Amino acid sequence: MDRGVERATTETVIPRYHRALDFDALWREFPPAPDYFNGTYRLSRDELRMMQEERFLRQMARAWQVPFYRRHWSAAGMEPGDVRGLDDLARIPPFSVHDLRVSVTDDPPWADYIGIDPAADAPLPLILQTSGGTTGLPRPMIFAPRDREVMNIITGRRLYMQGVRPFDLVQVALSMGLTNGGVLAREGIWKYTGAIPVMTGSGAQTPTRRQIELLKAWKAKFLIGFPAYLRHMGLVARDELKIDPRELAVKGLIVHLGTDDRPSLEALWGADAYDTYGCNECGTMAAECSHKRGMHVFEDAFVLEVNDPETLQPKREGERGVVFITTLFKYAAPMIRYNMNDITSLASGECPCGSVHRRITGICGRSDNMVKLRGVNVFPEAIGAIIGEDQRSNGEYVCVLERAEGGAETLTVLFETLDRSEPPQAIETELAERLKEALGVRLNVRAVERGGLDHLTGLSQTSKIKRLIDRREPTSS
Ligand SMILES: [Zn+2]
């Protein structure tokens, strides 16, 4: 017998997921649905603040163990103990995805923001997912059991808020691979809602027609996907398969709505669409309740700031700024003042659901997707919102940024038409006028046939849909 193998089997420590966590303690700290809605969700602002203060200090202590923060904060002259509470939050230098990319250098995927050393630390059951990765290799993120389980609990709460109940089928049309969205939805649905995930994946994994056939045969009550893809699915059902999507009796569309046109999507499916906000590093951070009055931040797990992108000063309710996120639960890769580059504002007034958890309005663009055109800031998402309102288009669009001879930058908006009865020039001229009115700058507008942008946006292939193509030559300097 090979003694080496025998020794290895008795001496090797294999970590077990269910022993890596004290589940009862974790559930008291971060109650799953429905308990959450009778407890934490009903706390007053003072009670919430106390809870956040305590969790924030623990998160700071953990972050000081992570090389990324030691490096980043020491360079800014910070020392452990400098930050005594949330009132000091603004003194902590923020970071962005750019800093994370720099951190994945020497020994990928072990970026130094993760804070786990495989050569020295006790083994833990870990999971790796990535960002979408539109350029270069995707950015890896490794999750420890506590991180993952809290993210699953929050996915469960979000779905419960939006009406998902035990035995419901939830069809997940998000890519099942390296990116977190689809995988995380599966874990959250399965573990914390009693509903049953149906993982059809993106259009590349299950073709759109098959997605609709499955939806019809198995009668899923909820659809999770990108709004552009769910719109595409509804139109394929209606126009190609001659199935009225409203007869499929879907109850809810669970999406990152952004600037997508909610009324037309809801009318197409005869279902409510609920907005949600999340990211690969943190999972779901905010979600609409059934009243659709902005997305409630899960404030027992996150501190969300809306700041001016230049001065970093906090914005008042109703004013647009960029999202900074601070996690209150993460062991691997805690996120402290992560500048998400997403533009939103804090919602004002009270939500009829009675919760005082802060709400944000929809994400209206990414500050790094912003194009400066003749002195005007233009977001592709805002262009998409205007195209989406036009019934002669299916809402599909892409913006192409080019530098013309002489150096002037031009933005051309390509959009797909549904209506063949009207000459495309007429729609082009009308849309160009409407865009000029709304954005204050003239854009080139060109109509293409339905499906004609697929190869540019990747709509039927991936869940990361491209809306801006930068064809400017890199400036030589
Ligand atoms: Zn509410």
Coordinates of C-alpha atoms and ligand atoms in Angstrom, one line a residue, residues 41 289 296 351 353, ligand 1:
Y41 CA -36.6 46.1 8.9
C289 CA -40.3 46.6 -1.9
H296 CA -34.2 50.0 0.3
C351 CA -42.1 54.4 1.9
C353 CA -44.2 49.8 3.7
Ligands
ZN1 ZN -40.7 50.1 1.2

